[in-house]
């Protein structure tokens, strides 16, 4: 008689289709089946314990199975789990909007809910486009966007159009609208390698050239502030974001900050744009907004953009966009509790301690033969592996070096997920210094054992 694990494994391989997975490869491996979570740990179907080293794809903030977050959901279930925001509202969605306005830059005044990061960006693009068509301060000629090479903003057609990762997006090229592509400030790789200051100056000159030549047709720029996530955690040089804001203002281009990955404390501040005192025209958030519990997203914008959509019914200035679960009551309730916990548990203070711990640990990774670059912003950490340090030559893709390392780490009780041969570390913000050090040591040992 087959065990429960064997039955689940069989069903997983027969029925499931997993995201961002080469299924032929995955189905030749044993699937990791998670049964429960507690704090920073996840437990598989057989009870083996793992550190959640990627916060369940960059979402979990205060740990799994947190009593306050559980309580918020349970209490809300006894009231109402969902009611539409089309033509009506609910109390917790309103209360959450107050919280969001309190923690975002002070020029942002209006919250539009959706249910995931891709849709929050899609909404921002549509808002910026329609604003230019309807506002007295806009221009009907402004129909295009600036985005970044190697950017990732989600998987809907609009968000893919402003993405820049060919591996993910090239196959859909005939479905997409064109955008101007700015150079990503990737100092380790750009032009064979540059200092951060050289990289910043070079990329800003290229960006301003695009704006100077095309600003009359550009509605908005969309950027992942401080860190470009899915392309391998490209950390922007200090001061770059502030200069991008200056250029957007100079050329009258709206600035959209996609904080889906970097928001809610991962960079060391609640939102990444706050580190350089940048006030975007639109900010997108998801992932950590509910502490990693329930899907929810928000697109937050200025009063000026909001007012461009006001008018009499017959004028049809409405923003015709919405989602079935927009402003979901359960998600809103847990998001309120999540934001409150930042203050109650001094979450950002804990992040600061772990940033210092990693700064002291970096040298150990740097000594490894095949570690080409180590970069981080807050506890968003990338370890870039190369076949040859001096030339920065990559390992052949068929070698699957990053994948082999995360499988080795899994054997040692740590869940990671690579971006190619870039090992990404992004644990829950609540992780203790002892557990964080253990995570780093397991990662180090796994790299050492796989590639020396």
Short mmCIF file of N, CA, C and O in Angstrom, two decimals, residues 253-346:
data_model
loop_
_atom_site.label_atom_id
_atom_site.label_comp_id
_atom_site.label_asym_id
_atom_site.label_seq_id
_atom_site.Cartn_x
_atom_site.Cartn_y
_atom_site.Cartn_z
N UNK A 253 7.75 63.42 -16.95
CA UNK A 253 7.43 62.01 -17.12
C UNK A 253 7.04 61.44 -15.76
O UNK A 253 7.74 61.64 -14.77
N UNK A 254 5.91 60.75 -15.68
CA UNK A 254 5.48 60.15 -14.42
C UNK A 254 6.46 59.05 -14.01
O UNK A 254 7.01 58.34 -14.85
N UNK A 255 6.67 58.93 -12.71
CA UNK A 255 7.58 57.90 -12.18
C UNK A 255 6.78 56.84 -11.43
O UNK A 255 6.08 57.14 -10.46
N UNK A 256 6.87 55.60 -11.91
CA UNK A 256 6.21 54.46 -11.28
C UNK A 256 7.28 53.64 -10.57
O UNK A 256 8.21 53.14 -11.21
N UNK A 257 7.17 53.50 -9.26
CA UNK A 257 8.09 52.64 -8.50
C UNK A 257 7.41 51.30 -8.22
O UNK A 257 6.40 51.25 -7.51
N UNK A 258 7.96 50.25 -8.80
CA UNK A 258 7.45 48.90 -8.57
C UNK A 258 8.15 48.35 -7.33
O UNK A 258 9.28 47.86 -7.39
N UNK A 259 7.45 48.43 -6.20
CA UNK A 259 8.01 47.98 -4.92
C UNK A 259 7.45 46.61 -4.52
O UNK A 259 7.49 46.23 -3.35
N UNK A 260 6.95 45.87 -5.51
CA UNK A 260 6.38 44.55 -5.22
C UNK A 260 7.40 43.66 -4.51
O UNK A 260 7.10 43.03 -3.49
N UNK A 261 8.62 43.60 -5.03
CA UNK A 261 9.66 42.75 -4.44
C UNK A 261 10.39 43.43 -3.29
O UNK A 261 10.73 42.78 -2.30
N UNK A 262 10.66 44.73 -3.43
CA UNK A 262 11.55 45.40 -2.47
C UNK A 262 10.81 46.03 -1.30
O UNK A 262 11.43 46.42 -0.30
N UNK A 263 9.49 46.17 -1.40
CA UNK A 263 8.74 46.84 -0.35
C UNK A 263 8.59 46.03 0.92
O UNK A 263 8.92 44.85 0.98
N UNK A 264 8.11 46.67 1.95
CA UNK A 264 7.85 46.07 3.26
C UNK A 264 9.12 45.53 3.90
O UNK A 264 9.20 44.38 4.33
N UNK A 265 10.13 46.41 3.96
CA UNK A 265 11.25 46.21 4.85
C UNK A 265 12.46 45.47 4.34
O UNK A 265 13.50 45.44 5.01
N UNK A 266 12.39 44.85 3.17
CA UNK A 266 13.50 43.99 2.74
C UNK A 266 14.80 44.75 2.52
O UNK A 266 15.88 44.20 2.66
N UNK A 267 14.70 46.02 2.11
CA UNK A 267 15.93 46.80 1.85
C UNK A 267 16.42 47.53 3.09
O UNK A 267 17.46 48.19 3.05
N UNK A 268 15.67 47.43 4.19
CA UNK A 268 16.06 48.11 5.43
C UNK A 268 15.15 49.25 5.80
O UNK A 268 15.17 49.73 6.94
N UNK A 269 14.36 49.75 4.85
CA UNK A 269 13.31 50.73 5.11
C UNK A 269 11.99 50.15 4.63
O UNK A 269 11.98 49.21 3.84
N UNK A 270 10.88 50.72 5.10
CA UNK A 270 9.59 50.14 4.73
C UNK A 270 9.45 50.04 3.22
O UNK A 270 9.07 49.00 2.67
N UNK A 271 9.79 51.12 2.51
CA UNK A 271 9.82 51.10 1.05
C UNK A 271 11.18 51.56 0.57
O UNK A 271 11.79 52.45 1.17
N UNK A 272 11.66 50.96 -0.50
CA UNK A 272 13.01 51.25 -0.98
C UNK A 272 13.17 52.71 -1.37
O UNK A 272 14.21 53.32 -1.11
N UNK A 273 12.15 53.30 -1.98
CA UNK A 273 12.27 54.68 -2.45
C UNK A 273 12.52 55.66 -1.30
O UNK A 273 13.09 56.74 -1.51
N UNK A 274 12.14 55.27 -0.08
CA UNK A 274 12.32 56.16 1.07
C UNK A 274 13.79 56.32 1.45
O UNK A 274 14.16 57.30 2.09
N UNK A 275 14.65 55.39 1.03
CA UNK A 275 16.07 55.49 1.37
C UNK A 275 16.74 56.69 0.71
O UNK A 275 17.73 57.21 1.22
N UNK A 276 16.19 57.12 -0.44
CA UNK A 276 16.75 58.28 -1.12
C UNK A 276 15.75 59.42 -1.18
O UNK A 276 15.88 60.34 -2.00
N UNK A 277 14.76 59.36 -0.28
CA UNK A 277 13.75 60.41 -0.16
C UNK A 277 13.09 60.70 -1.50
O UNK A 277 12.85 61.84 -1.87
N UNK A 278 12.79 59.62 -2.23
CA UNK A 278 12.15 59.75 -3.55
C UNK A 278 10.64 59.61 -3.38
O UNK A 278 10.16 58.70 -2.70
N UNK A 279 9.92 60.50 -4.03
CA UNK A 279 8.46 60.47 -4.01
C UNK A 279 7.95 60.15 -5.41
O UNK A 279 7.90 61.03 -6.28
N UNK A 280 7.60 58.89 -5.66
CA UNK A 280 7.09 58.52 -6.98
C UNK A 280 5.68 59.06 -7.20
O UNK A 280 4.99 59.43 -6.24
N UNK A 281 5.26 59.07 -8.44
CA UNK A 281 3.87 59.44 -8.75
C UNK A 281 2.93 58.27 -8.52
O UNK A 281 1.75 58.46 -8.21
N UNK A 282 3.46 57.07 -8.69
CA UNK A 282 2.68 55.85 -8.45
C UNK A 282 3.62 54.83 -7.81
O UNK A 282 4.77 54.70 -8.23
N UNK A 283 3.12 54.12 -6.82
CA UNK A 283 3.90 53.05 -6.21
C UNK A 283 3.07 51.76 -6.24
O UNK A 283 1.85 51.80 -6.01
N UNK A 284 3.71 50.65 -6.57
CA UNK A 284 3.04 49.35 -6.66
C UNK A 284 3.55 48.47 -5.53
O UNK A 284 4.76 48.42 -5.27
N UNK A 285 2.66 47.77 -4.87
CA UNK A 285 3.06 46.88 -3.77
C UNK A 285 2.22 45.61 -3.78
O UNK A 285 1.05 45.61 -4.21
N UNK A 286 2.83 44.52 -3.31
CA UNK A 286 2.14 43.23 -3.17
C UNK A 286 3.00 42.39 -2.22
O UNK A 286 3.44 42.90 -1.20
N UNK A 287 3.23 41.12 -2.53
CA UNK A 287 4.09 40.21 -1.76
C UNK A 287 3.98 40.42 -0.25
O UNK A 287 3.11 39.86 0.39
N UNK A 288 4.85 41.28 0.34
CA UNK A 288 4.89 41.41 1.79
C UNK A 288 3.74 42.17 2.42
O UNK A 288 3.68 42.29 3.64
N UNK A 289 2.79 42.66 1.64
CA UNK A 289 1.72 43.51 2.19
C UNK A 289 0.87 42.76 3.21
O UNK A 289 0.37 43.36 4.18
N UNK A 290 0.71 41.45 3.04
CA UNK A 290 -0.07 40.67 4.01
C UNK A 290 0.84 39.80 4.88
O UNK A 290 0.36 38.88 5.54
N UNK A 291 2.12 40.08 4.86
CA UNK A 291 3.05 39.24 5.60
C UNK A 291 3.28 37.89 4.94
O UNK A 291 3.85 36.98 5.54
N UNK A 292 2.81 37.76 3.68
CA UNK A 292 2.97 36.50 2.96
C UNK A 292 1.85 35.52 3.21
O UNK A 292 2.02 34.32 2.98
N UNK A 293 0.70 36.01 3.64
CA UNK A 293 -0.40 35.11 4.01
C UNK A 293 -1.45 34.94 2.91
O UNK A 293 -1.81 33.81 2.58
N UNK A 294 -1.98 36.04 2.40
CA UNK A 294 -3.08 35.98 1.44
C UNK A 294 -2.75 36.93 0.29
O UNK A 294 -2.22 38.02 0.54
N UNK A 295 -3.07 36.57 -0.96
CA UNK A 295 -2.80 37.47 -2.07
C UNK A 295 -3.51 38.82 -1.93
O UNK A 295 -4.71 38.87 -1.66
N UNK A 296 -2.75 39.88 -2.10
CA UNK A 296 -3.28 41.24 -2.07
C UNK A 296 -2.25 42.15 -2.71
O UNK A 296 -1.04 41.90 -2.60
N UNK A 297 -2.71 43.17 -3.39
CA UNK A 297 -1.81 44.16 -3.97
C UNK A 297 -2.49 45.52 -3.90
O UNK A 297 -3.71 45.63 -3.73
N UNK A 298 -1.67 46.57 -4.03
CA UNK A 298 -2.20 47.92 -4.06
C UNK A 298 -1.36 48.77 -5.00
O UNK A 298 -0.14 48.62 -5.06
N UNK A 299 -2.02 49.64 -5.71
CA UNK A 299 -1.38 50.66 -6.54
C UNK A 299 -1.78 52.00 -5.93
O UNK A 299 -2.97 52.30 -5.84
N UNK A 300 -0.80 52.76 -5.49
CA UNK A 300 -1.06 53.98 -4.72
C UNK A 300 -0.55 55.17 -5.52
O UNK A 300 0.59 55.16 -6.02
N UNK A 301 -1.38 56.19 -5.62
CA UNK A 301 -1.03 57.30 -6.50
C UNK A 301 -1.39 58.65 -5.89
O UNK A 301 -1.94 58.73 -4.79
N UNK A 302 -1.07 59.70 -6.64
CA UNK A 302 -1.27 61.07 -6.15
C UNK A 302 -2.69 61.57 -6.40
O UNK A 302 -3.44 61.02 -7.21
N UNK A 303 -3.02 62.64 -5.72
CA UNK A 303 -4.33 63.25 -5.91
C UNK A 303 -4.47 63.81 -7.33
O UNK A 303 -5.55 63.76 -7.92
N UNK A 304 -3.39 64.33 -7.88
CA UNK A 304 -3.45 64.88 -9.24
C UNK A 304 -3.82 63.81 -10.25
O UNK A 304 -4.66 64.05 -11.13
N UNK A 305 -3.22 62.63 -10.14
CA UNK A 305 -3.57 61.55 -11.06
C UNK A 305 -5.01 61.10 -10.84
O UNK A 305 -5.79 60.93 -11.80
N UNK A 306 -5.41 60.97 -9.58
CA UNK A 306 -6.78 60.57 -9.25
C UNK A 306 -7.80 61.54 -9.84
O UNK A 306 -8.82 61.13 -10.42
N UNK A 307 -7.53 62.84 -9.75
CA UNK A 307 -8.50 63.86 -10.19
C UNK A 307 -8.71 63.85 -11.70
O UNK A 307 -9.75 64.30 -12.20
N UNK A 308 -7.73 63.31 -12.45
CA UNK A 308 -7.90 63.24 -13.90
C UNK A 308 -9.00 62.26 -14.30
O UNK A 308 -9.46 62.28 -15.46
N UNK A 309 -9.44 61.43 -13.36
CA UNK A 309 -10.48 60.45 -13.64
C UNK A 309 -11.86 60.89 -13.14
O UNK A 309 -12.82 60.13 -13.22
N UNK A 310 -11.96 62.09 -12.61
CA UNK A 310 -13.22 62.59 -12.08
C UNK A 310 -14.01 63.29 -13.19
O UNK A 310 -13.45 64.00 -14.02
N UNK A 311 -15.31 63.09 -13.17
CA UNK A 311 -16.17 63.74 -14.17
C UNK A 311 -17.60 63.26 -14.03
O UNK A 311 -17.92 62.42 -13.18
N UNK A 312 -18.46 63.79 -14.85
CA UNK A 312 -19.86 63.35 -14.87
C UNK A 312 -19.95 61.98 -15.54
O UNK A 312 -19.10 61.63 -16.36
N UNK A 313 -20.97 61.18 -15.19
CA UNK A 313 -21.07 59.83 -15.76
C UNK A 313 -20.97 59.80 -17.28
O UNK A 313 -20.32 58.90 -17.84
N UNK A 314 -21.61 60.77 -17.93
CA UNK A 314 -21.62 60.76 -19.39
C UNK A 314 -20.25 61.09 -20.01
O UNK A 314 -20.03 60.87 -21.21
N UNK A 315 -19.33 61.61 -19.19
CA UNK A 315 -17.99 61.91 -19.70
C UNK A 315 -17.12 60.65 -19.81
O UNK A 315 -16.09 60.68 -20.50
N UNK A 316 -17.50 59.61 -19.11
CA UNK A 316 -16.79 58.32 -19.18
C UNK A 316 -15.30 58.46 -18.88
O UNK A 316 -14.45 57.88 -19.57
N UNK A 317 -14.99 59.21 -17.81
CA UNK A 317 -13.59 59.36 -17.40
C UNK A 317 -13.17 58.29 -16.38
O UNK A 317 -12.08 58.31 -15.83
N UNK A 318 -14.06 57.35 -16.15
CA UNK A 318 -13.86 56.28 -15.17
C UNK A 318 -12.61 55.46 -15.48
O UNK A 318 -12.23 55.27 -16.64
N UNK A 319 -11.97 54.94 -14.44
CA UNK A 319 -10.91 53.95 -14.60
C UNK A 319 -11.59 52.59 -14.68
O UNK A 319 -11.98 52.02 -13.67
N UNK A 320 -11.75 52.09 -15.88
CA UNK A 320 -12.49 50.84 -16.10
C UNK A 320 -11.55 49.65 -15.88
O UNK A 320 -11.09 49.01 -16.82
N UNK A 321 -11.33 49.36 -14.63
CA UNK A 321 -10.45 48.25 -14.27
C UNK A 321 -10.86 47.75 -12.89
O UNK A 321 -11.21 48.54 -12.02
N UNK A 322 -10.81 46.44 -12.70
CA UNK A 322 -11.14 45.89 -11.39
C UNK A 322 -10.94 44.39 -11.36
O UNK A 322 -10.79 43.75 -12.40
N UNK A 323 -10.91 43.84 -10.17
CA UNK A 323 -10.72 42.40 -9.99
C UNK A 323 -11.78 41.88 -9.03
O UNK A 323 -12.22 42.59 -8.12
N UNK A 324 -12.17 40.65 -9.22
CA UNK A 324 -13.21 40.06 -8.38
C UNK A 324 -12.89 40.19 -6.90
O UNK A 324 -13.74 40.56 -6.10
N UNK A 325 -11.63 39.92 -6.53
CA UNK A 325 -11.26 39.92 -5.12
C UNK A 325 -10.58 41.23 -4.69
O UNK A 325 -9.88 41.25 -3.66
N UNK A 326 -10.80 42.29 -5.45
CA UNK A 326 -10.27 43.60 -5.06
C UNK A 326 -10.74 43.97 -3.64
O UNK A 326 -11.93 43.91 -3.34
N UNK A 327 -9.78 44.35 -2.79
CA UNK A 327 -10.13 44.77 -1.43
C UNK A 327 -10.68 43.66 -0.57
O UNK A 327 -11.45 43.91 0.37
N UNK A 328 -10.27 42.43 -0.85
CA UNK A 328 -10.76 41.28 -0.09
C UNK A 328 -10.63 41.51 1.41
O UNK A 328 -9.58 41.95 1.90
N UNK A 329 -11.68 41.20 2.15
CA UNK A 329 -11.72 41.52 3.59
C UNK A 329 -10.69 40.71 4.39
O UNK A 329 -10.04 41.25 5.29
N UNK A 330 -10.56 39.42 4.09
CA UNK A 330 -9.57 38.61 4.81
C UNK A 330 -8.15 39.13 4.58
O UNK A 330 -7.36 39.28 5.52
N UNK A 331 -7.83 39.41 3.32
CA UNK A 331 -6.50 39.92 3.00
C UNK A 331 -6.26 41.28 3.64
O UNK A 331 -5.18 41.55 4.17
N UNK A 332 -7.26 42.13 3.63
CA UNK A 332 -7.13 43.46 4.23
C UNK A 332 -6.91 43.36 5.74
O UNK A 332 -6.09 44.08 6.32
N UNK A 333 -7.62 42.45 6.38
CA UNK A 333 -7.50 42.29 7.83
C UNK A 333 -6.09 41.83 8.22
O UNK A 333 -5.48 42.36 9.16
N UNK A 334 -5.55 40.85 7.49
CA UNK A 334 -4.21 40.37 7.83
C UNK A 334 -3.15 41.39 7.44
O UNK A 334 -2.10 41.50 8.10
N UNK A 335 -3.41 42.19 6.41
CA UNK A 335 -2.45 43.25 6.03
C UNK A 335 -2.35 44.31 7.12
O UNK A 335 -1.26 44.81 7.42
N UNK A 336 -3.48 44.66 7.74
CA UNK A 336 -3.46 45.61 8.85
C UNK A 336 -2.62 45.07 9.99
O UNK A 336 -1.77 45.77 10.56
N UNK A 337 -2.83 43.80 10.33
CA UNK A 337 -2.06 43.18 11.42
C UNK A 337 -0.58 43.12 11.06
O UNK A 337 0.30 43.32 11.92
N UNK A 338 -0.28 42.83 9.81
CA UNK A 338 1.11 42.77 9.34
C UNK A 338 1.81 44.12 9.53
O UNK A 338 2.93 44.18 10.04
N UNK A 339 1.16 45.19 9.14
CA UNK A 339 1.76 46.53 9.28
C UNK A 339 1.94 46.88 10.75
O UNK A 339 2.97 47.43 11.16
N UNK A 340 0.96 46.54 11.57
CA UNK A 340 1.08 46.81 13.02
C UNK A 340 2.27 46.08 13.63
O UNK A 340 2.94 46.61 14.52
N UNK A 341 2.54 44.88 13.16
CA UNK A 341 3.63 44.09 13.72
C UNK A 341 5.01 44.72 13.48
O UNK A 341 5.93 44.49 14.25
N UNK A 342 5.15 45.48 12.42
CA UNK A 342 6.43 46.15 12.18
C UNK A 342 6.81 47.01 13.38
O UNK A 342 7.97 47.04 13.79
N UNK A 343 5.83 47.70 13.94
CA UNK A 343 6.09 48.55 15.10
C UNK A 343 6.19 47.72 16.37
O UNK A 343 7.11 47.90 17.18
N UNK A 344 5.27 46.79 16.54
CA UNK A 344 5.21 46.01 17.78
C UNK A 344 6.46 45.15 17.98
O UNK A 344 6.94 44.99 19.10
N UNK A 345 6.97 44.58 16.90
CA UNK A 345 8.11 43.67 17.00
C UNK A 345 9.43 44.30 16.56
O UNK A 345 10.45 43.62 16.47
N UNK A 346 9.38 45.61 16.28
CA UNK A 346 10.59 46.34 15.85
C UNK A 346 11.31 45.58 14.73
O UNK A 346 12.52 45.31 14.78
#
